[in-house]
CSV table of C-alpha atoms in Angstrom, one decimal:
chain,number,residue,atom,x,y,z
A,259,MET,CA,133.1,116.8,81.4
A,260,ARG,CA,133.2,114.5,84.0
A,261,ARG,CA,129.4,113.3,85.2
A,262,THR,CA,129.3,113.7,89.4
A,263,VAL,CA,125.6,112.5,89.9
A,264,PHE,CA,126.9,109.2,90.7
A,265,ASP,CA,129.2,107.8,93.8
A,266,GLU,CA,131.1,104.7,94.1
A,267,ASP,CA,127.6,102.5,95.8
A,268,HIS,CA,125.7,103.6,92.7
A,269,GLU,CA,128.8,102.4,90.2
A,270,ALA,CA,129.0,99.0,92.6
A,271,PHE,CA,125.3,98.7,91.9
A,272,ARG,CA,125.8,99.2,88.3
A,273,GLU,CA,128.2,96.3,88.3
A,274,THR,CA,125.6,93.9,90.3
A,275,ILE,CA,122.7,95.2,87.8
A,276,ARG,CA,125.1,94.4,84.9
A,277,ALA,CA,126.2,90.9,85.7
A,278,PHE,CA,122.2,89.9,86.7
A,279,ILE,CA,120.7,90.9,83.2
A,280,GLU,CA,123.7,89.4,81.2
A,281,ALA,CA,122.8,85.9,83.3
A,282,GLU,CA,119.4,86.3,83.9
A,283,VAL,CA,117.9,88.3,81.0
A,284,VAL,CA,119.8,88.4,77.6
A,285,PRO,CA,119.7,84.5,77.2
A,286,VAL,CA,115.7,84.4,77.6
A,287,TYR,CA,115.0,88.2,76.4
A,288,ASP,CA,113.8,86.8,73.0
A,289,GLU,CA,111.4,84.3,74.7
A,290,TRP,CA,109.8,87.0,76.4
A,291,PHE,CA,109.6,89.1,73.4
A,292,GLN,CA,107.4,86.4,71.6
A,293,ALA,CA,105.6,85.6,74.6
A,294,GLY,CA,104.5,89.4,75.0
A,295,GLN,CA,105.4,89.7,78.9
A,296,ALA,CA,108.4,88.6,81.3
A,297,PRO,CA,107.4,85.7,83.6
A,298,ARG,CA,106.3,85.9,87.1
A,299,ASP,CA,108.8,84.3,88.6
A,300,PHE,CA,111.7,86.8,87.2
A,301,TYR,CA,110.1,89.2,90.0
A,302,TYR,CA,110.8,87.0,92.7
A,303,LYS,CA,114.4,87.7,91.5
A,304,LEU,CA,114.4,91.0,91.1
A,305,GLY,CA,113.2,91.3,94.7
A,306,GLU,CA,116.0,88.6,96.0
A,307,LEU,CA,118.4,91.0,94.3
A,308,GLY,CA,117.2,93.8,96.5
A,309,VAL,CA,115.7,96.0,93.3
A,310,PHE,CA,112.5,96.8,95.0
A,311,GLY,CA,113.4,97.4,98.6
A,312,ILE,CA,115.6,100.2,97.9
A,313,ASN,CA,113.3,103.3,98.6
A,314,VAL,CA,111.2,101.2,101.4
A,315,PRO,CA,112.2,101.5,105.0
A,316,GLU,CA,114.3,99.3,106.9
A,317,GLU,CA,111.5,98.2,109.2
A,318,PHE,CA,109.5,97.0,106.3
A,319,GLY,CA,112.5,95.0,104.8
A,320,GLY,CA,114.1,97.7,102.6
A,321,ALA,CA,117.1,99.1,102.4
A,322,GLY,CA,116.1,102.5,103.9
A,323,LEU,CA,117.5,104.8,101.1
A,324,ASP,CA,115.7,108.1,99.7
A,325,THR,CA,117.1,108.5,96.2
A,326,HIS,CA,115.9,107.8,92.7
A,327,LYS,CA,119.7,106.9,91.7
A,328,PHE,CA,119.4,103.6,91.5
A,329,GLU,CA,116.7,103.4,89.3
A,330,ALA,CA,118.8,105.9,87.1
A,331,VAL,CA,121.3,103.3,86.9
A,332,LEU,CA,118.5,100.5,86.0
A,333,TYR,CA,117.4,102.6,83.2
A,334,GLU,CA,121.0,102.9,81.9
A,335,GLU,CA,121.8,99.4,82.1
A,336,THR,CA,118.6,97.8,80.8
A,337,SER,CA,118.7,100.3,77.8
A,338,ARG,CA,122.5,99.5,77.2
A,339,ALA,CA,121.8,95.8,77.0
A,340,GLY,CA,118.6,96.4,75.0
A,341,VAL,CA,116.1,94.9,77.3
A,342,ASN,CA,113.6,96.0,79.8
A,343,PHE,CA,112.5,94.3,83.2
A,344,GLY,CA,108.6,93.9,81.9
A,345,GLY,CA,106.0,95.5,84.4
A,346,SER,CA,108.5,96.0,87.2
A,347,GLY,CA,109.1,100.0,86.6
A,348,VAL,CA,105.5,100.5,87.6
A,349,HIS,CA,105.9,98.7,90.5
A,350,VAL,CA,108.5,100.7,91.9
A,351,LEU,CA,108.3,104.2,90.1
A,352,LEU,CA,104.5,104.6,90.4
A,353,ALA,CA,103.2,102.6,93.0
A,354,LEU,CA,105.7,103.0,95.8
A,355,PRO,CA,105.5,106.5,95.7
A,356,TYR,CA,101.6,106.6,96.6
A,357,ILE,CA,102.5,103.5,99.4
A,358,LYS,CA,104.9,105.8,101.4
A,359,MET,CA,103.1,109.1,100.9
A,360,LEU,CA,99.5,107.9,101.6
A,361,ALA,CA,99.8,104.6,103.3
A,362,THR,CA,98.9,104.4,107.3
A,363,ASP,CA,101.3,102.4,109.2
A,364,GLU,CA,98.9,99.2,109.5
A,365,GLN,CA,98.9,99.6,105.7
A,366,LYS,CA,102.7,99.9,105.4
A,367,LYS,CA,102.8,96.8,107.3
A,368,ARG,CA,100.6,94.9,105.3
A,369,TYR,CA,101.9,96.1,102.2
A,370,LEU,CA,105.5,96.9,102.3
A,371,PRO,CA,107.3,93.2,103.1
A,372,LYS,CA,105.7,91.8,100.3
A,373,PHE,CA,106.4,94.6,97.7
A,374,VAL,CA,109.9,94.2,98.6
A,375,SER,CA,110.1,90.5,97.8
A,376,GLY,CA,108.1,90.9,94.9
A,377,GLU,CA,105.4,88.3,96.6
A,378,GLU,CA,103.1,90.9,95.9
A,379,MET,CA,103.3,92.9,92.5
A,380,TRP,CA,101.7,96.5,92.1
A,381,ALA,CA,100.2,98.6,89.4
A,382,LEU,CA,98.4,102.1,89.1
A,383,ALA,CA,95.2,102.2,87.2
A,384,MET,CA,94.3,105.6,86.2
A,385,THR,CA,93.6,106.0,82.6
A,386,GLU,CA,90.0,104.9,81.2
A,387,PRO,CA,88.7,104.2,77.5
A,388,GLY,CA,87.0,108.0,77.1
A,389,THR,CA,89.3,110.0,79.2
A,390,GLY,CA,92.9,109.7,78.8
A,391,SER,CA,94.6,112.8,79.8
A,392,ASP,CA,91.5,114.1,81.1
A,393,VAL,CA,91.6,112.5,84.8
A,394,ALA,CA,88.7,114.5,86.5
A,395,GLY,CA,86.6,113.0,83.7
A,396,MET,CA,87.0,109.3,85.1
A,397,LYS,CA,83.5,107.6,85.3
A,398,THR,CA,85.1,104.5,87.4
A,399,THR,CA,82.9,104.5,90.9
A,400,ALA,CA,83.6,103.5,94.4
A,401,LYS,CA,80.6,104.0,96.7
A,402,LEU,CA,80.8,103.4,100.6
A,403,SER,CA,78.5,100.4,101.4
A,404,GLU,CA,75.5,100.8,104.2
A,405,ASP,CA,77.2,99.4,106.8
A,406,GLY,CA,80.7,101.4,106.2
A,407,THR,CA,82.6,98.8,106.2
A,408,HIS,CA,83.7,98.6,102.6
A,409,TYR,CA,83.3,100.6,98.8
A,410,VAL,CA,81.8,99.0,96.1
A,411,LEU,CA,84.0,99.3,92.8
A,412,ASN,CA,82.5,99.5,89.5
A,413,GLY,CA,83.9,100.5,85.9
A,414,SER,CA,86.9,100.0,83.8
A,415,LYS,CA,90.3,100.8,83.2
A,416,THR,CA,92.8,100.5,80.2
A,417,PHE,CA,96.3,100.7,79.2
A,418,ILE,CA,97.7,99.4,82.5
A,419,THR,CA,100.9,98.8,82.7
A,420,GLY,CA,101.9,95.6,84.7
A,421,GLY,CA,98.1,95.0,85.0
A,422,VAL,CA,98.3,91.4,84.2
A,423,HIS,CA,100.7,90.3,86.9
A,424,ALA,CA,99.6,92.7,89.6
A,425,ASP,CA,98.5,91.4,92.7
A,426,ARG,CA,97.6,95.0,94.2
A,427,VAL,CA,96.4,97.7,91.8
A,428,ILE,CA,96.2,101.2,92.9
A,429,VAL,CA,93.0,102.3,91.5
A,430,CYS,CA,91.6,105.7,90.8
A,431,ALA,CA,87.7,106.1,91.3
A,432,ARG,CA,85.1,108.6,92.0
A,433,THR,CA,83.4,108.5,95.8
A,434,SER,CA,81.7,111.8,95.0
A,435,ALA,CA,80.5,113.8,92.3
A,436,PRO,CA,82.6,116.6,91.2
A,437,GLY,CA,82.6,120.1,92.8
A,438,GLU,CA,80.7,122.7,90.7
A,439,GLN,CA,83.7,125.2,91.3
A,440,ASP,CA,86.6,122.1,91.2
A,441,ARG,CA,85.7,119.2,89.0
A,442,ARG,CA,89.0,117.7,90.1
A,443,PHE,CA,87.3,116.8,93.5
A,444,GLY,CA,85.4,113.7,94.5
A,445,ILE,CA,88.2,111.3,93.4
A,446,SER,CA,89.9,108.6,96.0
A,447,LEU,CA,92.6,106.0,95.5
A,448,PHE,CA,92.3,102.4,96.7
A,449,ALA,CA,94.9,99.2,96.9
A,450,VAL,CA,92.5,96.9,95.4
A,451,ASP,CA,93.4,92.8,95.5
A,452,THR,CA,93.6,91.8,92.2
A,453,LYS,CA,91.9,88.2,93.7
A,454,SER,CA,89.1,90.2,94.7
A,455,GLU,CA,85.8,88.9,93.6
A,456,GLY,CA,84.3,91.0,90.5
A,457,TYR,CA,87.6,91.9,89.1
A,458,SER,CA,88.8,90.6,86.0
A,459,ILE,CA,91.2,91.1,83.6
A,460,GLY,CA,90.3,91.7,80.0
A,461,ARG,CA,92.8,91.8,77.1
A,462,LYS,CA,96.4,92.0,77.3
A,463,LEU,CA,97.0,94.9,74.9
A,464,ASP,CA,99.1,94.0,71.8
A,465,LYS,CA,101.2,97.2,71.7
A,466,LEU,CA,103.8,98.5,69.1
A,467,GLY,CA,106.5,98.5,71.6
A,468,LEU,CA,107.6,97.6,75.2
A,469,ARG,CA,106.5,93.9,74.1
A,470,THR,CA,107.5,92.2,77.3
A,471,SER,CA,105.5,94.7,79.8
A,472,ASP,CA,102.5,93.5,80.2
A,473,THR,CA,99.8,95.8,79.6
A,474,ALA,CA,95.9,95.1,80.1
A,475,GLU,CA,92.6,96.0,80.1
A,476,LEU,CA,90.7,95.8,83.6
A,477,ALA,CA,87.4,95.5,85.1
A,478,PHE,CA,85.4,95.7,88.2
A,479,VAL,CA,82.2,94.6,88.6
A,480,ASP,CA,80.6,95.2,92.4
A,481,VAL,CA,84.3,94.6,93.6
A,482,LYS,CA,84.5,94.9,97.4
A,483,VAL,CA,87.2,97.0,98.7
A,484,PRO,CA,87.8,97.5,102.4
A,485,VAL,CA,87.7,100.8,103.6
A,486,GLU,CA,91.2,99.8,105.3
A,487,ASP,CA,92.3,99.8,101.5
A,488,LEU,CA,91.5,103.4,101.2
A,489,LEU,CA,94.7,105.2,100.6
A,490,GLY,CA,95.1,108.8,102.1
A,491,GLU,CA,91.5,110.9,102.5
A,492,GLU,CA,88.5,110.6,100.8
A,493,ASN,CA,88.0,112.4,97.6
A,494,LYS,CA,91.8,114.2,97.4
A,495,GLY,CA,93.0,111.8,95.1
A,496,PHE,CA,93.3,113.8,91.9
A,497,TYR,CA,95.6,116.1,94.3
A,498,TYR,CA,97.9,113.1,95.3
A,499,LEU,CA,98.3,112.1,91.7
A,500,GLY,CA,99.5,115.2,90.8
A,501,ALA,CA,102.0,115.6,93.7
A,502,ASN,CA,104.0,112.2,92.2
A,503,LEU,CA,103.5,113.6,88.7
A,504,PRO,CA,107.0,115.1,88.6
A,505,SER,CA,108.8,111.9,89.7
A,506,GLU,CA,106.9,109.9,87.2
A,507,ARG,CA,108.1,112.3,84.4
A,508,TRP,CA,111.5,112.6,85.2
A,509,GLY,CA,111.7,108.7,85.1
A,510,ILE,CA,110.2,108.8,81.8
A,511,ALA,CA,112.9,111.7,80.8
A,512,PHE,CA,115.9,109.8,82.1
A,513,GLY,CA,114.5,106.2,80.6
A,514,ALA,CA,114.1,108.4,77.2
A,515,TYR,CA,117.7,109.8,77.9
A,516,ALA,CA,119.1,106.3,78.5
A,517,GLN,CA,117.6,104.6,75.2
A,518,ALA,CA,119.2,107.5,73.0
A,519,LYS,CA,122.3,107.0,74.5
A,520,ALA,CA,122.0,103.1,73.8
A,521,ALA,CA,121.3,103.8,70.3
A,522,VAL,CA,124.3,105.4,69.5
A,523,ARG,CA,126.4,102.7,71.3
A,524,PHE,CA,124.4,100.1,69.1
A,525,ALA,CA,125.0,102.3,66.0
A,526,GLN,CA,128.6,103.0,66.7
A,527,GLN,CA,129.0,99.0,66.8
A,528,TYR,CA,127.1,98.4,63.8
A,529,VAL,CA,128.8,100.6,61.8
A,530,THR,CA,132.2,99.9,62.6
A,531,ASP,CA,131.9,96.2,62.2
A,532,ARG,CA,128.9,96.8,58.5
A,533,THR,CA,131.2,96.5,55.6
A,534,VAL,CA,130.1,98.5,52.5
A,535,PHE,CA,132.0,99.0,49.2
A,536,GLY,CA,134.9,97.6,50.5
A,537,LYS,CA,135.6,99.6,53.6
A,538,PRO,CA,133.5,99.8,57.1
A,539,VAL,CA,130.1,102.1,57.2
A,540,ALA,CA,131.8,104.0,60.1
A,541,HIS,CA,134.7,105.3,57.6
A,542,PHE,CA,132.3,107.5,55.6
A,543,GLN,CA,131.9,111.3,56.7
A,544,ASN,CA,128.0,111.0,56.7
A,545,THR,CA,128.1,108.5,59.3
A,546,LYS,CA,130.8,110.1,61.3
A,547,PHE,CA,128.8,113.5,60.9
A,548,GLU,CA,125.3,111.5,62.1
A,549,LEU,CA,126.8,110.0,65.3
A,550,ALA,CA,128.6,112.8,66.2
A,551,SER,CA,125.6,115.0,66.0
A,552,CYS,CA,123.8,112.4,68.0
A,553,GLN,CA,126.4,112.4,70.8
A,554,ALA,CA,126.3,116.0,71.4
A,555,GLU,CA,122.5,115.7,71.7
A,556,VAL,CA,122.9,112.9,74.3
A,557,ASP,CA,125.5,114.6,76.2
A,558,ALA,CA,122.9,117.8,76.5
A,559,ALA,CA,119.8,115.2,77.3
A,560,GLU,CA,122.4,113.4,79.9
A,561,ALA,CA,122.7,116.5,81.6
A,562,VAL,CA,119.0,118.0,82.1
A,563,ALA,CA,118.1,114.2,83.1
A,564,ASP,CA,121.0,114.2,85.7
A,565,ARG,CA,119.8,117.9,86.8
A,566,ALA,CA,116.1,116.6,87.2
A,567,LEU,CA,117.2,113.5,89.0
A,568,GLU,CA,119.4,116.2,91.3
A,569,ALA,CA,116.5,118.5,91.9
A,570,LEU,CA,114.2,115.2,92.6
A,571,ASP,CA,116.1,113.4,95.0
A,572,ALA,CA,116.4,117.1,96.8
A,573,GLY,CA,112.5,117.4,96.6
A,574,GLU,CA,113.0,120.5,94.7
A,575,LEU,CA,111.8,119.4,91.1
A,576,THR,CA,108.9,121.5,90.4
A,577,ALA,CA,105.7,120.7,87.9
A,578,ALA,CA,107.0,122.7,85.1
A,579,GLU,CA,110.8,121.6,85.4
A,580,ALA,CA,109.8,117.9,85.1
A,581,ALA,CA,107.7,118.9,81.8
A,582,SER,CA,110.3,120.5,80.3
A,583,ALA,CA,113.1,117.5,81.2
A,584,LYS,CA,110.4,115.0,80.0
A,585,LEU,CA,109.7,117.0,76.7
A,586,PHE,CA,113.1,117.7,75.9
A,587,CYS,CA,115.0,114.1,76.8
A,588,THR,CA,111.7,112.8,75.0
A,589,GLU,CA,112.3,114.8,71.9
A,590,VAL,CA,116.1,114.1,71.7
A,591,ALA,CA,115.6,110.3,72.1
A,592,HIS,CA,113.3,110.1,69.1
A,593,ARG,CA,115.5,112.0,66.7
A,594,VAL,CA,118.5,109.9,68.0
A,595,ILE,CA,117.2,106.9,67.7
A,596,ASP,CA,115.2,107.6,64.6
A,597,LYS,CA,119.2,108.5,63.1
A,598,CYS,CA,120.8,105.2,64.6
A,599,LEU,CA,118.1,103.3,62.7
A,600,GLN,CA,118.8,104.7,59.5
A,601,LEU,CA,122.5,104.0,60.2
A,602,HIS,CA,121.4,100.3,60.4
A,603,GLY,CA,120.0,100.4,56.9
A,604,GLY,CA,117.6,97.8,56.2
A,605,TYR,CA,118.9,95.7,59.3
A,606,GLY,CA,117.5,98.5,61.6
A,607,TYR,CA,114.0,97.6,60.8
A,608,MET,CA,114.4,93.7,62.1
A,609,ASN,CA,113.6,92.8,65.5
A,610,GLU,CA,116.4,90.7,65.8
A,611,TYR,CA,118.5,94.1,65.9
A,612,PRO,CA,117.9,95.8,69.7
A,613,ILE,CA,117.8,99.4,67.6
A,614,ALA,CA,114.6,98.4,66.1
A,615,ARG,CA,113.1,97.3,69.5
A,616,LEU,CA,114.3,100.4,70.6
A,617,TYR,CA,112.8,102.6,68.0
A,618,ALA,CA,109.3,101.0,68.8
A,619,ASP,CA,109.6,100.9,72.8
A,620,ASN,CA,110.8,105.1,72.6
A,621,ARG,CA,107.6,105.7,70.8
A,622,VAL,CA,105.5,105.6,74.0
A,623,ASN,CA,107.4,108.4,75.6
A,624,ARG,CA,106.3,111.1,74.1
A,625,ILE,CA,102.5,110.1,75.0
A,626,TYR,CA,102.5,108.5,78.3
A,627,GLY,CA,102.8,110.3,81.6
A,628,GLY,CA,101.3,113.5,79.8
A,629,THR,CA,102.2,114.0,76.0
A,630,SER,CA,104.2,116.3,74.4
A,631,GLU,CA,101.6,118.6,73.7
A,632,VAL,CA,100.5,118.6,77.6
A,633,MET,CA,104.4,119.2,78.5
A,634,LYS,CA,104.2,122.1,76.2
A,635,SER,CA,101.0,123.6,78.1
A,636,ILE,CA,102.5,122.9,81.5
A,637,ILE,CA,105.8,125.1,80.4
A,638,ALA,CA,104.0,127.6,78.9
A,639,LYS,CA,101.8,128.2,82.1
A,640,SER,CA,104.9,128.5,84.1
A,641,MET,CA,106.2,131.1,81.8
A,642,GLY,CA,103.0,133.1,82.5
A,643,LEU,CA,101.8,132.6,79.1
């Protein structure tokens, strides 16, 4: 089956990204892994390469495109090389849609040029220690000052990817009490400057996987946020969050598919080179059958991921379709990567082999962006169940 989702421009971008990864990431990736984060200056290199500006209007320094296909190429190429770009994925996939959707012209002039260059890295702070998937239950507050010039932010957030290096964070906070009929009412979004007094970074969290992606706890103690940094309308933040969930879940789905595809590549290369009982592991029937099974699952996941990508670019990806894509692709990746690690034997458990890191990195896909159980609930509801 010929794949039709990408054109010549996407393939040219792929060649550029592949060469960039080989030159700038692979030689130092072990250092990033040990440090638990990519270095801050790496994001300037991504800015210079144009990665951050693909979907940003030209007037603000971007390429002015309206597509997620270049992001898809990034997922495939980083997975293929067994690396990732630290917290930069949040910068583009999570933060940018809110800026484009909610920022005023004045805000875009302030935010986007620095966003494109990497001078200001962005993150999204939604999850709190006691809320998890229950966004409406958040406790962080933002109270308008008496003179109406700023909000006073108090509270904490956790599991914030990109939180260590972030220069601005989109913080979700309560500006009003929950409505009697709708507890989701009363949440607002703020583009918070991380240099603000009272803003602090707590622990850089020690994760099972995604070791090069900085993830942190954040705390806010009487942080003054200018009213000019409110994103969108006050009290409507929950609905804004819901509007962007399909694109976020597509990103997780596509990333999981790309990881599964990479796992098959790593395993095929390993079993071809590895000799057991006097012949390559690839010569055993079990090896052939296991890899064939994995390839069939990857083919199916690719079709689902590509279909969701086309729907997303057309503005037609529904919440249920995004949930279905995420559920399917992440579960496929779980099965495929596990089988591919098994084919590596004991070496598959060693972090020096990319399959081991991939195994750990992949596990969170069935948790963040909504757990698999939440995805099933969304799908069931769309079925009228």
